CSV table of C-alpha atoms and ligand atoms in Angstrom, one decimal:
chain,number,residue,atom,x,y,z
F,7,UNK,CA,-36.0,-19.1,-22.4
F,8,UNK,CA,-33.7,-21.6,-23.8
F,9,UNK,CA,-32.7,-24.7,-22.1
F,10,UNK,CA,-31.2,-27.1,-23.4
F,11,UNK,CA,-33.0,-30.3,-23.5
F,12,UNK,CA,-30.9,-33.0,-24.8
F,13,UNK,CA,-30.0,-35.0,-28.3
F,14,UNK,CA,-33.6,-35.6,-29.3
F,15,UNK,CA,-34.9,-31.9,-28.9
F,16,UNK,CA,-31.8,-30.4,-30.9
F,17,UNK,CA,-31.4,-33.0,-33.4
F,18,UNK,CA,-35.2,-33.9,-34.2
F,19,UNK,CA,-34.6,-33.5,-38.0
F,20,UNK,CA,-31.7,-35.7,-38.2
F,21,UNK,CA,-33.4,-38.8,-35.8
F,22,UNK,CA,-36.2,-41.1,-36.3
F,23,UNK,CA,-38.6,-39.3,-34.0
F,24,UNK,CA,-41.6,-37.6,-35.2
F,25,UNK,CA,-44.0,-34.9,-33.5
F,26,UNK,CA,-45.5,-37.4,-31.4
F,27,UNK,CA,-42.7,-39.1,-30.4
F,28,UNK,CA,-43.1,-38.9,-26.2
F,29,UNK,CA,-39.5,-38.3,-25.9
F,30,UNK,CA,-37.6,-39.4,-22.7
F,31,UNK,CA,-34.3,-37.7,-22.1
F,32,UNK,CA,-32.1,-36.5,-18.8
F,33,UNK,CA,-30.8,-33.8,-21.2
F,34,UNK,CA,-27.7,-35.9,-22.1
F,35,UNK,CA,-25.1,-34.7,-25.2
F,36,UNK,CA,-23.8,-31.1,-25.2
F,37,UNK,CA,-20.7,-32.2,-23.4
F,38,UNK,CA,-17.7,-30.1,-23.5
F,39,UNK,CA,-14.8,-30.4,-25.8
F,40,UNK,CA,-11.7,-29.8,-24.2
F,41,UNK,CA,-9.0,-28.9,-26.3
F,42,UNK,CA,-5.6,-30.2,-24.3
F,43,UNK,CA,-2.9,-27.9,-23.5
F,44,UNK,CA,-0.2,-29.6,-21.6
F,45,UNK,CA,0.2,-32.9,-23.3
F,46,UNK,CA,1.2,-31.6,-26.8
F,47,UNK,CA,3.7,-29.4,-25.2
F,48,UNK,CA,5.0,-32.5,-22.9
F,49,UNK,CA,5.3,-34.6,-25.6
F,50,UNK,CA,6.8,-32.3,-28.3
F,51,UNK,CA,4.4,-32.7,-31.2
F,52,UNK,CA,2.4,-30.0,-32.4
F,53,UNK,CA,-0.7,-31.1,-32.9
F,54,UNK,CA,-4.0,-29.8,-31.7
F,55,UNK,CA,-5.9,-32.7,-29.5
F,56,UNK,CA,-9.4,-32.5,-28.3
F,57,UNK,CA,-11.1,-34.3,-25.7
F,58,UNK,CA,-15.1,-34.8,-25.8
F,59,UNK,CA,-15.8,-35.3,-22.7
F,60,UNK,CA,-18.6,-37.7,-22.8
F,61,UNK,CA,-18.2,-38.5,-18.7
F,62,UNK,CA,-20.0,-35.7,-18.1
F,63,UNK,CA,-23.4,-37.0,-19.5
F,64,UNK,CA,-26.1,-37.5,-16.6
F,65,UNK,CA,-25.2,-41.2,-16.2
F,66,UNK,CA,-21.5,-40.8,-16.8
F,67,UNK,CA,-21.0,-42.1,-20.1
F,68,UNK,CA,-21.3,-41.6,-24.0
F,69,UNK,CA,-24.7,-44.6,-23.6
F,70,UNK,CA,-27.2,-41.5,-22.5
F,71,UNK,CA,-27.3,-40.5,-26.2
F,72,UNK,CA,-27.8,-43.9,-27.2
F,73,UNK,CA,-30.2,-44.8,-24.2
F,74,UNK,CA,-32.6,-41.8,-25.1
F,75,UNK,CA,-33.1,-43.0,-28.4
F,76,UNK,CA,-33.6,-46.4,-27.6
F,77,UNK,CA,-36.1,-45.8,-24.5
F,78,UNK,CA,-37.9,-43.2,-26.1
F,79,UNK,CA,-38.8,-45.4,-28.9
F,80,UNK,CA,-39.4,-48.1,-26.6
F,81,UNK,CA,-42.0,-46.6,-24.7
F,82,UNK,CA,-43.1,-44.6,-28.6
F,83,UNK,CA,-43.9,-48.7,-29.1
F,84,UNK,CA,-45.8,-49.7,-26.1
F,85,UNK,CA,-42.7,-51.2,-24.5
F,86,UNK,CA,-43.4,-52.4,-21.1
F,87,UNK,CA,-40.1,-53.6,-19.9
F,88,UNK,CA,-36.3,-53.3,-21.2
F,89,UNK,CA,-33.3,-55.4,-21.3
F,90,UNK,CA,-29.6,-55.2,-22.6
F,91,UNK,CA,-25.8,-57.1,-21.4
F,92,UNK,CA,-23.5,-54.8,-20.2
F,93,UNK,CA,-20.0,-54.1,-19.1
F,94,UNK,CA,-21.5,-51.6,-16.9
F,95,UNK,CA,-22.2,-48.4,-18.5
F,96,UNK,CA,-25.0,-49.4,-20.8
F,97,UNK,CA,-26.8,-50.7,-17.5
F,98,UNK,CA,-26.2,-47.2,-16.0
F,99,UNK,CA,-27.7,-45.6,-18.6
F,100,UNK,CA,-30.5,-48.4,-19.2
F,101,UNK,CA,-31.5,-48.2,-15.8
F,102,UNK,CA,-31.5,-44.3,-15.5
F,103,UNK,CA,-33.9,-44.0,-18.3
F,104,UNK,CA,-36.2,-46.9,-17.5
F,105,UNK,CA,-36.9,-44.8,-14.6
F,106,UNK,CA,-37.3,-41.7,-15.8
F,107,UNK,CA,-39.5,-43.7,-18.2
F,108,UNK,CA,-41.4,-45.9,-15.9
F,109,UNK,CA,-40.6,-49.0,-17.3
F,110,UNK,CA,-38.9,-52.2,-15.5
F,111,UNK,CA,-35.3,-52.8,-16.6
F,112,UNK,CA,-33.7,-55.8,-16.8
F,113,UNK,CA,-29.8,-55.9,-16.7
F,114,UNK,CA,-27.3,-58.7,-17.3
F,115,UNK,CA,-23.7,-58.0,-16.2
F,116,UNK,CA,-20.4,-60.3,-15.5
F,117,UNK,CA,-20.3,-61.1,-11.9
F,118,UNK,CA,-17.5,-59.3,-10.8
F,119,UNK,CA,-16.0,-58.1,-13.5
F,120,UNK,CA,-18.0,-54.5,-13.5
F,121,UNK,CA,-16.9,-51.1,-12.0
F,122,UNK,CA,-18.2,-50.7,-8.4
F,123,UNK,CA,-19.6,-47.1,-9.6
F,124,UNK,CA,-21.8,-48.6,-12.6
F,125,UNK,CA,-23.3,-50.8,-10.0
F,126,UNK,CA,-24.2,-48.4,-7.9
F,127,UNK,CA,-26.2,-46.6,-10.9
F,128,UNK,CA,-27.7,-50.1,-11.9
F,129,UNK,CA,-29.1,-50.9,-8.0
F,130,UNK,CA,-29.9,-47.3,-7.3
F,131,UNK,CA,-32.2,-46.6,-10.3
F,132,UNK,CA,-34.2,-50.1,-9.9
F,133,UNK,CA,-33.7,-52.2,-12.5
F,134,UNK,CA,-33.3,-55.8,-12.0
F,135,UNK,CA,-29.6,-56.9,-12.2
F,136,UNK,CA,-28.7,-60.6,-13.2
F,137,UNK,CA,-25.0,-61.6,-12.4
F,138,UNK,CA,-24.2,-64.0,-14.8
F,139,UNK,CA,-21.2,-66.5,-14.3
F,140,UNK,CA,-20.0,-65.7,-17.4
F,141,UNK,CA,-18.6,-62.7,-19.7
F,142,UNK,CA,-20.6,-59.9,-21.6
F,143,UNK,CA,-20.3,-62.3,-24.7
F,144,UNK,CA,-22.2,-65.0,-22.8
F,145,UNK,CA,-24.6,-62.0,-21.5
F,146,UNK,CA,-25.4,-60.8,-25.2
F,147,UNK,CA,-26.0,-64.5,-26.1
F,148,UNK,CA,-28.5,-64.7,-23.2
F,149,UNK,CA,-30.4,-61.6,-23.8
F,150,UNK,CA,-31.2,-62.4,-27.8
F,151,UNK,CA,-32.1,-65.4,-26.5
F,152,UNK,CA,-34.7,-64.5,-23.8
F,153,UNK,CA,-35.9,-61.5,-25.9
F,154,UNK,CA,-37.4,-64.3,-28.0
F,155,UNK,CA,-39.4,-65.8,-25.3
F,156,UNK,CA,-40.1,-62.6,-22.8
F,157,UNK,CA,-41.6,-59.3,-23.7
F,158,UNK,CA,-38.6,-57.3,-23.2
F,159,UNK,CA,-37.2,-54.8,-25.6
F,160,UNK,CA,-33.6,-55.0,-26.4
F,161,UNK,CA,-31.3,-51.5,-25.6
F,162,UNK,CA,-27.8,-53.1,-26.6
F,163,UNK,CA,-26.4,-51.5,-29.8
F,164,UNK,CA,-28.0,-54.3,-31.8
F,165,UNK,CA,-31.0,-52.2,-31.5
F,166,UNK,CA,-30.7,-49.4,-34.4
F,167,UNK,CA,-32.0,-46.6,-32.4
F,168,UNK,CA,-29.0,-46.8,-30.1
F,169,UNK,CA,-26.2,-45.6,-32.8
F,170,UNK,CA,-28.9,-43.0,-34.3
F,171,UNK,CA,-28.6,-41.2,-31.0
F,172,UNK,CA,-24.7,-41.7,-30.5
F,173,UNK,CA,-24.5,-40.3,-33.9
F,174,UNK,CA,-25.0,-37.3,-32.5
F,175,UNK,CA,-21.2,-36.6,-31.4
F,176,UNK,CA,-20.6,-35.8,-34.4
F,177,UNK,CA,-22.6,-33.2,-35.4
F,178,UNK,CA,-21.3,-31.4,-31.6
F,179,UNK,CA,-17.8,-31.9,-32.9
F,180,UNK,CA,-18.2,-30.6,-36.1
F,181,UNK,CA,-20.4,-27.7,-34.6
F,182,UNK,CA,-17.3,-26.9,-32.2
F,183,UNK,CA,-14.4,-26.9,-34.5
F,184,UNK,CA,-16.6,-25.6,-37.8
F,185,UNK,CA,-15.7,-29.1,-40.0
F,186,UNK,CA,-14.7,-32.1,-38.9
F,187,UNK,CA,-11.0,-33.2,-37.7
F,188,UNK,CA,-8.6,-34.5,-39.3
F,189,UNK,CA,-8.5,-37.7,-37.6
F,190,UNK,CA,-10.9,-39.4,-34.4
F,191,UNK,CA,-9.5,-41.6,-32.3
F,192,UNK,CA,-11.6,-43.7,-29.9
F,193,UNK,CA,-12.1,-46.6,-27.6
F,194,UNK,CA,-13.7,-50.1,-29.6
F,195,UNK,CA,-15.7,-52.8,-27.0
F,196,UNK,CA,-18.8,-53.7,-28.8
F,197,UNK,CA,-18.0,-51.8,-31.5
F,198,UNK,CA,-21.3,-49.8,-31.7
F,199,UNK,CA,-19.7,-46.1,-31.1
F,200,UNK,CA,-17.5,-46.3,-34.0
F,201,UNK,CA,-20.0,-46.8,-36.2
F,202,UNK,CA,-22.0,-44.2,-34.7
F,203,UNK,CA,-19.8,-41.5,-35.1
F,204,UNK,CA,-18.8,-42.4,-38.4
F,205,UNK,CA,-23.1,-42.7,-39.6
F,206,UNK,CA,-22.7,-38.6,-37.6
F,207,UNK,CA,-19.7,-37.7,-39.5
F,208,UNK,CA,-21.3,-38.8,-43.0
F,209,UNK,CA,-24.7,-37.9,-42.6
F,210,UNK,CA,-22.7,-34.1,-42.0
F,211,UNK,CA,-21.0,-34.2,-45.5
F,212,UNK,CA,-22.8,-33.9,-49.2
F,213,UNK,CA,-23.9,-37.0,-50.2
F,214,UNK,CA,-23.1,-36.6,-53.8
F,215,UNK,CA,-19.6,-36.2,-53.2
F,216,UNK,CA,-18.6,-37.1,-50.1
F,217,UNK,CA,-15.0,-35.0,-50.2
F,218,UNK,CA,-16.9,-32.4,-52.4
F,219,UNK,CA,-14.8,-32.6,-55.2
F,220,UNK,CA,-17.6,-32.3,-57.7
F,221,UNK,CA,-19.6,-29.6,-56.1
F,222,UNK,CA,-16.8,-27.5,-54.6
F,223,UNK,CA,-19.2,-26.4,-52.1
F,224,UNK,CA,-21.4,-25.1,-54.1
F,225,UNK,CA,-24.8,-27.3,-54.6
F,226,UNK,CA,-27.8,-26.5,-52.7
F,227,UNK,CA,-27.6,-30.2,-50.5
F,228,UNK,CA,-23.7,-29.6,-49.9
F,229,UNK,CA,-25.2,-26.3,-48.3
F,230,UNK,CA,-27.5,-27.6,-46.0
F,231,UNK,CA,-24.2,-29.8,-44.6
F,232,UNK,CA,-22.4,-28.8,-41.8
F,233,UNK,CA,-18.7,-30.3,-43.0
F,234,UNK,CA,-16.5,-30.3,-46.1
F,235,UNK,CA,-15.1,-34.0,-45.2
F,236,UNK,CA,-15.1,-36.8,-43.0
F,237,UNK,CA,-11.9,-37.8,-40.3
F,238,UNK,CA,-9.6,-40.8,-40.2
F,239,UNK,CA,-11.2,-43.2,-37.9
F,240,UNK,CA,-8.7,-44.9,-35.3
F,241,UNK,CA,-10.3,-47.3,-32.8
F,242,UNK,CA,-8.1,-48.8,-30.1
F,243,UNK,CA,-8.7,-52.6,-28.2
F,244,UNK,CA,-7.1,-53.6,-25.1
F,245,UNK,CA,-4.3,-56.4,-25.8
F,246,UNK,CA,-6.4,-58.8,-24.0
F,247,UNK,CA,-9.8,-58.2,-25.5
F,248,UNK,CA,-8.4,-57.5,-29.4
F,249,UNK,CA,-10.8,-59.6,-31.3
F,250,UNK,CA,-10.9,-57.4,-34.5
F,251,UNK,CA,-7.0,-57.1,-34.7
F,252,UNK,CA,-6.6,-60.8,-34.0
F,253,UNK,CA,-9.2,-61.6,-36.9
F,254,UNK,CA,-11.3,-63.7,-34.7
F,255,UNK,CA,-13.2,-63.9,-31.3
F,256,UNK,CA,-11.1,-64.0,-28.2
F,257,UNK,CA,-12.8,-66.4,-25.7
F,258,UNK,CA,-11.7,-65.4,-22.6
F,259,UNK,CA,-10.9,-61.3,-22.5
F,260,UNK,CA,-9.3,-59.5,-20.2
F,261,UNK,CA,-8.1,-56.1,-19.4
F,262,UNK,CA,-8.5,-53.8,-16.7
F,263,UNK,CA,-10.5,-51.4,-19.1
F,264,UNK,CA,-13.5,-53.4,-17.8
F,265,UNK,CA,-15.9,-51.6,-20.1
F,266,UNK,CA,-14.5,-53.2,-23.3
F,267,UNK,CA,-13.7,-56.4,-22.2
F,268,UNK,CA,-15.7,-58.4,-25.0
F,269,UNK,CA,-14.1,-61.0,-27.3
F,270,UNK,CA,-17.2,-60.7,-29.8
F,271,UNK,CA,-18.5,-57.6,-30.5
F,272,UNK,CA,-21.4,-57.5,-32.3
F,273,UNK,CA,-20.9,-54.7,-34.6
F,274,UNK,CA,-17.3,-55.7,-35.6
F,275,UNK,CA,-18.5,-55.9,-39.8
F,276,UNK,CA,-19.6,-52.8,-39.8
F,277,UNK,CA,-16.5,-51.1,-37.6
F,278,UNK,CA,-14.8,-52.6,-40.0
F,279,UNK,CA,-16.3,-50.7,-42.5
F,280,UNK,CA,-16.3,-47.6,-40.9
F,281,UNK,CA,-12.0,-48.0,-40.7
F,282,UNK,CA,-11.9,-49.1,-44.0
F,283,UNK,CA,-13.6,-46.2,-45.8
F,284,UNK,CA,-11.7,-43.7,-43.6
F,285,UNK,CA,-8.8,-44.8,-44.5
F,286,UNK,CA,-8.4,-45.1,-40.8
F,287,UNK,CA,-6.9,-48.3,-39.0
F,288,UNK,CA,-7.2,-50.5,-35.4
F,289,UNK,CA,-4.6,-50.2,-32.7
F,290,UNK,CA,-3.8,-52.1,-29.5
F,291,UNK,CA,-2.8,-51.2,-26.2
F,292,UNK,CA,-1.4,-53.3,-22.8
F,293,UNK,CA,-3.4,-52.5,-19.7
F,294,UNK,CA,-0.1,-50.5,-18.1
F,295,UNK,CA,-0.3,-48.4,-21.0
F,296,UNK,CA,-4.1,-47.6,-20.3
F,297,UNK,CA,-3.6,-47.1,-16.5
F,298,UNK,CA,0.1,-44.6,-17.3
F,299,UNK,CA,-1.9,-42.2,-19.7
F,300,UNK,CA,-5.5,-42.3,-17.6
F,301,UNK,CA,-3.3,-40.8,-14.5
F,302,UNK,CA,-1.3,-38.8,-17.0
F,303,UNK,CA,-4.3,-37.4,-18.5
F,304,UNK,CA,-5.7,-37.1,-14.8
F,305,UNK,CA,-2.7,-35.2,-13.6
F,306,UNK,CA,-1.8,-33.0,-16.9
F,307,UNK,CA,-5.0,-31.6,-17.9
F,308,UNK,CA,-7.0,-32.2,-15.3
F,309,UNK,CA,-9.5,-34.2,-16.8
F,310,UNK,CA,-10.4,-37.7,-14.9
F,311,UNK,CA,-11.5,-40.5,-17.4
F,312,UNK,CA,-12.4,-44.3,-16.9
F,313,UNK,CA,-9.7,-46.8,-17.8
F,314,UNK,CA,-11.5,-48.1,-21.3
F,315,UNK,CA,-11.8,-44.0,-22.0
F,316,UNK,CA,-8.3,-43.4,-21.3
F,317,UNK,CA,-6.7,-46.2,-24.2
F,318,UNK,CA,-8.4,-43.5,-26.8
F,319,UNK,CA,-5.4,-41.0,-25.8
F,320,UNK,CA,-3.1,-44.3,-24.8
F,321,UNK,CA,-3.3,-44.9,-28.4
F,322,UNK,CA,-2.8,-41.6,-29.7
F,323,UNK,CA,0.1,-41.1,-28.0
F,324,UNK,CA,1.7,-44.2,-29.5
F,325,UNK,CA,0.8,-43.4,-33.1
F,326,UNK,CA,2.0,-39.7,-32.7
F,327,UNK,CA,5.7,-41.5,-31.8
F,328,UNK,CA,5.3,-43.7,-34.5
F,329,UNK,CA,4.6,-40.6,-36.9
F,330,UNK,CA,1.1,-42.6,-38.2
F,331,UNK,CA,-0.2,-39.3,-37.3
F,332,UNK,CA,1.6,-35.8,-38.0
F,333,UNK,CA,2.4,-32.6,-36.9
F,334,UNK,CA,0.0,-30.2,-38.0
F,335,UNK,CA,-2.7,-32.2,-37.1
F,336,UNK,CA,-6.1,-32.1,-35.3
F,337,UNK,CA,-7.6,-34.9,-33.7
F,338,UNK,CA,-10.8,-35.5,-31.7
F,339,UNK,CA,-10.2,-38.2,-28.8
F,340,UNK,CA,-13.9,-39.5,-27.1
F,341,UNK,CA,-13.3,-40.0,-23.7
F,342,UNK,CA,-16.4,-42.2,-23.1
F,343,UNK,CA,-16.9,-42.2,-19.7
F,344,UNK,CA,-15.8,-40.4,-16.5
F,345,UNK,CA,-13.1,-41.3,-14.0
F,346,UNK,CA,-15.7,-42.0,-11.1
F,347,UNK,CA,-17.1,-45.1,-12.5
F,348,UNK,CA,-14.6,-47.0,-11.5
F,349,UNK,CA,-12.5,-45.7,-7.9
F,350,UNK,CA,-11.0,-49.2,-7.3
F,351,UNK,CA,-8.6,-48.8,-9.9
F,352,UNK,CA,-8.4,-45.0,-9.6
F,353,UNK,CA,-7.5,-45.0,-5.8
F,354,UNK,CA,-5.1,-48.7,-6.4
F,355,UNK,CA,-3.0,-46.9,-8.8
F,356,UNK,CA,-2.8,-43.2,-6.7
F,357,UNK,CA,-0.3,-42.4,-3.7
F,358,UNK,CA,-2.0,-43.2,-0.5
F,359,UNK,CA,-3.4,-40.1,1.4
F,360,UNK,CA,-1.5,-39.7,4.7
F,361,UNK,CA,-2.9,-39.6,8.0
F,362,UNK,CA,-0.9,-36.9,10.3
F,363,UNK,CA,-2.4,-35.8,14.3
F,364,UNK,CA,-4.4,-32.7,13.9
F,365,UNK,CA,-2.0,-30.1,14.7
F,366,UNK,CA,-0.1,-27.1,12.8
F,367,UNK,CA,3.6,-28.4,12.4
F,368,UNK,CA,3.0,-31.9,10.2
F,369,UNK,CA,0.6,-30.4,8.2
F,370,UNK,CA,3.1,-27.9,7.5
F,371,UNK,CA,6.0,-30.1,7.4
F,372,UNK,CA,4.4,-31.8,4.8
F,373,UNK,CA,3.2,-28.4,2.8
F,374,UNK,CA,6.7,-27.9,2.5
F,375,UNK,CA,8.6,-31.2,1.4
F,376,UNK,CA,5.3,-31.2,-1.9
F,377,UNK,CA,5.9,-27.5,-2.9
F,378,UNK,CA,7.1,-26.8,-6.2
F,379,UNK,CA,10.9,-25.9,-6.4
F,380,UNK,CA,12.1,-22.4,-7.2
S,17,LIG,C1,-16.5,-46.2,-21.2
S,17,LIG,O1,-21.6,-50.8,-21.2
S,17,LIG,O2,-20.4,-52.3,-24.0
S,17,LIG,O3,-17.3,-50.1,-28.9
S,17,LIG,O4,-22.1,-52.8,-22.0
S,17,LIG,O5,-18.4,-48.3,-21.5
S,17,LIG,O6,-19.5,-48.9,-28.7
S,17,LIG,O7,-19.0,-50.9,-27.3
S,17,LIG,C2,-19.5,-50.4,-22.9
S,17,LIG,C3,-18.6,-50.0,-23.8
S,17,LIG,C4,-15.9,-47.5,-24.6
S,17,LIG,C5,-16.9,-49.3,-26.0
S,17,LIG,N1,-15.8,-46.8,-23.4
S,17,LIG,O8,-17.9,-48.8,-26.9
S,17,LIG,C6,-21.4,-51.7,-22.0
S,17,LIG,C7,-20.4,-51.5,-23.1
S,17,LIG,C8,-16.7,-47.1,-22.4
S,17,LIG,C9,-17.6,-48.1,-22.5
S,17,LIG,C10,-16.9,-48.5,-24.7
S,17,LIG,C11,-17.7,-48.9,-23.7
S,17,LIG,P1,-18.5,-49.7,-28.0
């Protein structure tokens, strides 16, 4: 028998985890990568796009691989009790895995301002949840602050253990497609998941030579590699919460992505970084164009994405038109977390179901005014 037991298990060798490590997992990672079909063909560029799925981890978002690195080594250190700020997903995933792990979890979130869906997850797993009057920023303040005084172990991406297991996308990717693409295009709140994927990308490349111009391929460590090169890196920010394209905090963000509305993100140096050596670059997008492609993707492929998700292929789509990326090539979108996080904004922006009596001839009436033509 061979189940599959999640990020830790298959990637023990490339995470800080040794043989004793009691590892807690829900068996998140090994989500599907969806290459999409319709879109290229309805916008008229020929380019090979694929979605990894990351909604359809066991709390719904891209933060289980992160969670079950930074729980496991929690509890690995005695930890008693976690805490982290959140937007909403990280408090799923925080307060899924405090469970599984026993522990108390404490989560600070924006009163109001997070989907209906992640605060379902946060209530229904246990863990304490604080609404602050204030935003995530004032949240991530709050929880470095009280980590100083309390003995509560901090799960936001400040704590290194939460990129090593995100990292982990990458090495999926590049085991899907056999190297990586040419470009990855993602979503940038806190900034922590860009820099994951780009620590995954690198750590799957030869060291020495990083586009393996010296080795050709041929030295022992390029061997035990899994890809000849690293992508472009393109992270996208919701006009209202933009900080790293404005060059400086935003105070007050807003967007109706309400998983990367932060103003501050703590890892901004090092996304920076990660842009930088790609060659890659940051991109912006209005909330309309975040809503148009997350129905779009919804009713084209099929695949149902949260808003913050959606601005990943928002984004694309904008740089394909402006010819910053061209034909020929293959990108890898993240679509962070699934569709069902947040039903306010997926049922406010849908038709309204109809109600009709329950009898034959409306039902059919309407059959035929929605059937295809031809
Ligand atoms: C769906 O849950 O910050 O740039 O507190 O939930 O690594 O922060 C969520 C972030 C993208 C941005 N997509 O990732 C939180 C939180 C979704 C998210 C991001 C988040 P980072």
């Amino acid at each position: 028998m061979s189940l599959y037991t999640g990020i830790i298990e298959k990637y023990r060798d490339r995470l800080p985890v040794s043989a004793d490590t009691p590892v807690i997992s829900l068996n998140e990672g090994n989500t599907p990568l969806i290459e999409l079909r319709n879109l290229p063909r309805l916008i008229k560029k020929n380019v090979r796009i694929y979605a990894k799925f990351e909604g359809l981890n066991p709390t719904g978002s891209f933060k289980d691989r992160g969670m079950t690195m930074a729980v496991t080594k929690a509890v690995e250190a005695g930890a008693k009790a976690i805490i982290c700020a959140s937007t909403g997903n990280t408090s799923a995933a925080a307060a899924a895995y405090a469970a599984r792990a026993g522990i108390a979890c404490f989560v600070l979130i924006p009163e109001g301002k997070i989907a209906l869906g992640k605060l379902s997850q946060a209530m229904m797993h246990g863990s304490v949840v604080i609404q602050i009057r204030g935003n995530f920023d004032d949240g991530m303040r709050l929880v470095q602050e009280v980590a100083r005084t309390t003995p509560v172990n901090i799960v936001n991406s400040i704590n290194p253990y939460r990129l090593q297991g995100q990292k982990t996308i990458a090495f999926e990717i590049i085991e899907a497609l056999g190297d990586a693409p040419d470009y990855h295009v993602l979503p940038v709140g806190n900034a922590g998941n860009i820099c994951a994927h780009w620590m995954g990308y690198s750590e799957s490349v030869c060291e020495n030579t990083r586009a393996c111009a010296l080795c050709a391929g041929k030295c022992t460590y390029h061997k035990a590699k899994t890809a000849t090169r690293r992508p472009i890196m393109v992270g996208y920010q919701a006009a209202g919460a933009a900080p790293i394209l404005r060059g400086r905090p935003v105070e007050n963000p807003e967007t109706v992505a309400t998983a990367i509305r932060i103003g501050n993100p703590v890892s901004w140096q090092q996304a920076i970084a990660a842009q930088q050596e790609s060659g890659g670059w940051f991109g912006e997008c209005t909330d309309e164009e975040i809503l148009h492609v997350q129905k779009l993707l919804a009713q084209t492929e099929g695949i149902f994405c949260e808003p913050a998700s959606a601005i990943s292929l928002a984004g694309l789509l904008k740089d394909l038109e402006l010819g910053k990326i061209g034909e020929g090539s293959t990108i890898v979108c993240t679509l962070t977390g699934h569709g069902l996080k947040d039903p306010d904004i997926a049922v406010s922006q849908s038709t309204r179901p109809m109600t009709v009596d329950a009898e034959l001839d409306p039902i059919e009436r309407v059959i035929r005014e929605h059937l295809p033509k031809g």
